[in-house]
Each structure stands twice: as C-alpha cells, then as structure tokens.
C-alpha cells in the first residue's frame, strides 16, 4: 500500500548520507520496495485508508517531502567526496578543493534546510532534532577534514577530531533512524 512506499522513501532519504563514515565510505540505501498488482488496485480504487489521512500522517508526508528537497544537497556533497579516501601528499590538494568547493557548501545547504523543517507533531520534531544534531556533526567533520588537508603537511590532529565528530554524528543519526522507524510504524507504516 501507499504507506509501505512512503516509509521506504523516508528511510532511503535518511540513509542516503547523513552518516559520514571515517574510512570515507558512503552508503546509500536503495529503495527496493515493490508494489504488487493487488496493492496498485487498492491505490487506484482510492480506498478510504488512502484518502483520509490523520494530521500526524499528513505531517509525516510533509516531512518526507521536505527531507527529499534537502536530500538533493546532501547527495551532491556525498557524491563529491564519495568512495574510499586515503589522504596522501599527492591527493591532499584535490581533497581540499573537493571539500572546499563542493562538499562543504552543499552539506551546509543541506543542514540549513534541515533546520528549516518544522514538523507540527512534537514527537516528530523531537526525532528530527536528532537528525539535525547528527548532520551538523557531520558538517563539522567535513570542516575539520578540510583544515587537516589545508596545509602542505596533513594535520593528523584535525583528522582525529574529524573522525570523532563522524562517530558522534553517526550515533545521533542511527538513533534518529530507529526512532523515526518506530514513529512511522506507530502510524501504521510498515517496513
């Protein structure tokens, strides 16, 4: 039903980035949800369940739309840095330029857009705050990594601080994912 693919989209958006893994690997969740022909018939028939959304369900759908809009910038940032990154003196400058010109500006826009999302439901707002906190920590990690490669000699102190920020952000985003899943299931959305 519609609820299945809505939740799959939500989780795909949330898992797309948001987690800046220290080794430089970025995972995106593939939306592998399929709809059976029976479900398509129910949606096409306009069942009452599909037409009569509660305020909380509508808030969740609006929230997903807002996340989707912000996710464009997150994807650009993650695509720019993507893959495994082992910093050497020969690739230090290109990593700096990528962070400075693409990753940080796009991730900054992403975090800014996340901060502008204001769910009506207090419970969803509290959950969303964890995504903001985690994503902001990821942005700080990008900035620390940029500082680490800004000079001719790579600064390992900034790299370590960046990795610590990554760990903190990842923890907050993982908590967000658990809570948003639980919240969506409470509204009848299935995984």
Tab-separated table of C-alpha atoms in Angstrom:
chain	number	residue	atom	x	y	z
A	1	UNK	CA	0.000	0.000	0.000
A	2	UNK	CA	0.958	3.635	-0.125
A	3	UNK	CA	2.192	3.505	3.447
A	4	UNK	CA	4.865	0.938	2.506
A	5	UNK	CA	6.479	3.010	-0.211
A	6	UNK	CA	6.231	6.241	1.789
A	7	UNK	CA	8.233	4.719	4.609
A	8	UNK	CA	10.719	3.207	2.169
A	9	UNK	CA	11.276	6.656	0.689
A	10	UNK	CA	11.742	8.125	4.158
A	11	UNK	CA	14.350	5.554	5.069
A	12	UNK	CA	16.127	5.940	1.711
A	13	UNK	CA	16.404	9.664	2.253
A	14	UNK	CA	17.596	9.282	5.796
A	15	UNK	CA	20.138	6.622	4.937
A	16	UNK	CA	21.387	8.310	1.788
A	17	UNK	CA	24.052	10.174	3.586
A	18	UNK	CA	23.873	11.696	6.934
A	19	UNK	CA	26.476	9.183	8.062
A	20	UNK	CA	29.976	10.201	7.130
A	21	UNK	CA	31.954	7.013	7.780
A	22	UNK	CA	35.555	7.631	8.946
A	23	UNK	CA	37.073	5.410	6.268
A	24	UNK	CA	35.470	7.621	3.639
A	25	UNK	CA	32.830	5.127	2.513
A	26	UNK	CA	29.383	6.462	1.856
A	27	UNK	CA	26.403	4.151	1.733
A	28	UNK	CA	23.063	4.943	0.242
A	29	UNK	CA	20.013	2.880	0.874
A	30	UNK	CA	18.391	1.570	-2.240
A	31	UNK	CA	14.646	1.756	-2.389
A	32	UNK	CA	13.839	-1.820	-3.228
A	33	UNK	CA	10.200	-1.660	-2.231
A	34	UNK	CA	7.878	-3.063	-4.838
A	35	UNK	CA	4.145	-2.806	-5.088
A	36	UNK	CA	2.095	-5.843	-6.010
A	37	UNK	CA	-0.705	-5.622	-8.519
A	38	UNK	CA	-3.255	-6.049	-5.686
A	39	UNK	CA	-1.818	-3.009	-3.912
A	40	UNK	CA	-1.942	-0.983	-7.102
A	41	UNK	CA	-5.633	-1.797	-7.423
A	42	UNK	CA	-6.284	-0.592	-3.861
A	43	UNK	CA	-4.497	2.678	-4.506
A	44	UNK	CA	-6.276	3.180	-7.828
A	45	UNK	CA	-9.650	2.469	-6.222
A	46	UNK	CA	-8.999	5.245	-3.732
A	47	UNK	CA	-9.631	3.215	-0.604
A	48	UNK	CA	-10.720	5.285	2.413
A	49	UNK	CA	-7.405	4.495	4.117
A	50	UNK	CA	-5.575	6.298	1.325
A	51	UNK	CA	-7.838	9.341	1.278
A	52	UNK	CA	-8.384	10.041	4.951
A	53	UNK	CA	-5.031	10.877	6.470
A	54	UNK	CA	-4.740	11.876	10.088
A	55	UNK	CA	-2.947	15.105	10.956
A	56	UNK	CA	0.076	13.069	12.090
A	57	UNK	CA	0.140	11.078	8.834
A	58	UNK	CA	-0.072	14.268	6.776
A	59	UNK	CA	2.698	15.812	8.878
A	60	UNK	CA	4.862	12.759	8.190
A	61	UNK	CA	4.202	13.026	4.430
A	62	UNK	CA	5.057	16.741	4.504
A	63	UNK	CA	8.179	15.889	6.482
A	64	UNK	CA	9.233	13.330	3.877
A	65	UNK	CA	8.758	15.901	1.105
A	66	UNK	CA	10.930	18.396	2.985
A	67	UNK	CA	13.627	15.763	3.575
A	68	UNK	CA	13.539	14.885	-0.100
A	69	UNK	CA	14.148	18.513	-1.086
A	70	UNK	CA	17.068	18.827	1.325
A	71	UNK	CA	18.483	15.458	0.289
A	72	UNK	CA	19.485	16.833	-3.123
A	73	UNK	CA	22.241	18.867	-1.478
A	74	UNK	CA	23.323	16.039	0.766
A	75	UNK	CA	23.668	13.780	-2.267
A	76	UNK	CA	25.811	16.356	-4.104
A	77	UNK	CA	28.138	16.613	-1.111
A	78	UNK	CA	28.422	12.872	-0.664
A	79	UNK	CA	28.901	12.235	-4.376
A	80	UNK	CA	31.729	14.778	-4.460
A	81	UNK	CA	33.659	13.127	-1.654
A	82	UNK	CA	32.340	9.577	-2.179
A	83	UNK	CA	34.316	6.412	-2.151
A	84	UNK	CA	37.340	5.454	-0.156
A	85	UNK	CA	39.692	8.310	0.629
A	86	UNK	CA	43.223	7.697	1.728
A	87	UNK	CA	44.963	11.042	2.127
A	88	UNK	CA	48.464	11.357	0.738
A	89	UNK	CA	50.622	14.339	-0.095
A	90	UNK	CA	49.794	13.826	-3.763
A	91	UNK	CA	45.995	13.894	-3.374
A	92	UNK	CA	45.800	16.327	-0.429
A	93	UNK	CA	45.167	19.360	-2.603
A	94	UNK	CA	42.408	17.730	-4.656
A	95	UNK	CA	40.687	16.576	-1.458
A	96	UNK	CA	40.911	20.099	-0.075
A	97	UNK	CA	39.406	21.577	-3.255
A	98	UNK	CA	36.607	18.995	-3.306
A	99	UNK	CA	35.730	19.700	0.310
A	100	UNK	CA	36.029	23.461	-0.091
A	101	UNK	CA	34.237	23.900	-3.418
A	102	UNK	CA	31.584	21.175	-3.428
A	103	UNK	CA	31.151	19.048	-0.319
A	104	UNK	CA	31.080	21.708	2.398
A	105	UNK	CA	28.875	24.243	0.540
A	106	UNK	CA	26.329	21.560	-0.400
A	107	UNK	CA	26.329	19.911	3.012
A	108	UNK	CA	25.968	23.331	4.635
A	109	UNK	CA	22.884	23.956	2.485
A	110	UNK	CA	21.567	20.514	3.459
A	111	UNK	CA	21.964	21.195	7.192
A	112	UNK	CA	20.443	24.647	6.757
A	113	UNK	CA	17.399	23.144	5.044
A	114	UNK	CA	17.088	20.510	7.787
A	115	UNK	CA	16.969	23.295	10.361
A	116	UNK	CA	14.118	24.930	8.442
A	117	UNK	CA	11.971	21.787	8.612
A	118	UNK	CA	9.482	22.258	11.425
A	119	UNK	CA	7.227	19.220	11.910
A	120	UNK	CA	3.869	20.053	13.506
A	121	UNK	CA	3.909	16.946	15.675
A	122	UNK	CA	6.024	17.400	18.826
A	123	UNK	CA	7.192	13.781	18.772
A	124	UNK	CA	8.363	14.008	15.155
A	125	UNK	CA	10.044	17.342	15.898
A	126	UNK	CA	11.993	15.759	18.763
A	127	UNK	CA	13.060	12.900	16.478
A	128	UNK	CA	14.009	15.338	13.691
A	129	UNK	CA	16.260	17.237	16.111
A	130	UNK	CA	18.455	14.125	16.326
A	131	UNK	CA	18.910	14.201	12.538
A	132	UNK	CA	19.870	17.867	12.706
A	133	UNK	CA	22.340	17.208	15.520
A	134	UNK	CA	23.924	14.269	13.703
A	135	UNK	CA	24.082	16.045	10.359
A	136	UNK	CA	25.614	19.129	11.934
A	137	UNK	CA	28.315	16.933	13.491
A	138	UNK	CA	28.978	15.502	10.012
A	139	UNK	CA	29.348	19.048	8.656
A	140	UNK	CA	31.812	19.859	11.420
A	141	UNK	CA	33.750	16.718	10.435
A	142	UNK	CA	33.959	17.944	6.819
A	143	UNK	CA	35.309	21.263	8.089
A	144	UNK	CA	37.887	19.547	10.278
A	145	UNK	CA	38.986	17.327	7.396
A	146	UNK	CA	39.357	20.443	5.249
A	147	UNK	CA	41.557	22.010	7.936
A	148	UNK	CA	43.595	18.803	8.094
A	149	UNK	CA	44.486	18.991	4.392
A	150	UNK	CA	44.713	22.783	4.034
A	151	UNK	CA	48.491	22.929	4.548
A	152	UNK	CA	51.195	21.051	2.680
A	153	UNK	CA	51.581	18.683	5.625
A	154	UNK	CA	48.447	16.756	6.614
A	155	UNK	CA	47.432	17.559	10.200
A	156	UNK	CA	46.644	14.293	11.952
A	157	UNK	CA	45.149	16.078	14.975
A	158	UNK	CA	42.386	17.566	12.831
A	159	UNK	CA	41.859	14.202	11.133
A	160	UNK	CA	41.355	12.551	14.533
A	161	UNK	CA	38.973	15.320	15.641
A	162	UNK	CA	37.068	14.897	12.375
A	163	UNK	CA	36.767	11.168	12.915
A	164	UNK	CA	35.482	11.810	16.453
A	165	UNK	CA	32.813	14.151	15.016
A	166	UNK	CA	31.901	11.471	12.500
A	167	UNK	CA	31.382	8.958	15.305
A	168	UNK	CA	29.206	11.385	17.273
A	169	UNK	CA	27.149	12.274	14.196
A	170	UNK	CA	26.736	8.668	13.208
A	171	UNK	CA	25.472	7.771	16.683
A	172	UNK	CA	22.866	10.544	16.592
A	173	UNK	CA	21.725	9.664	13.064
A	174	UNK	CA	21.425	5.974	13.943
A	175	UNK	CA	19.255	6.941	16.924
A	176	UNK	CA	17.174	9.123	14.594
A	177	UNK	CA	16.677	6.215	12.195
A	178	UNK	CA	15.481	3.910	14.978
A	179	UNK	CA	13.089	6.493	16.358
A	180	UNK	CA	11.657	7.621	13.018
A	181	UNK	CA	11.059	3.975	12.097
A	182	UNK	CA	9.277	3.368	15.395
A	183	UNK	CA	7.226	6.558	14.930
A	184	UNK	CA	6.219	5.633	11.379
A	185	UNK	CA	5.268	2.105	12.463
A	186	UNK	CA	3.098	3.619	15.200
A	187	UNK	CA	1.190	5.431	12.424
A	188	UNK	CA	0.724	2.146	10.555
A	189	UNK	CA	3.589	2.377	8.066
A	190	UNK	CA	5.331	-0.947	7.589
A	191	UNK	CA	8.870	-1.868	6.679
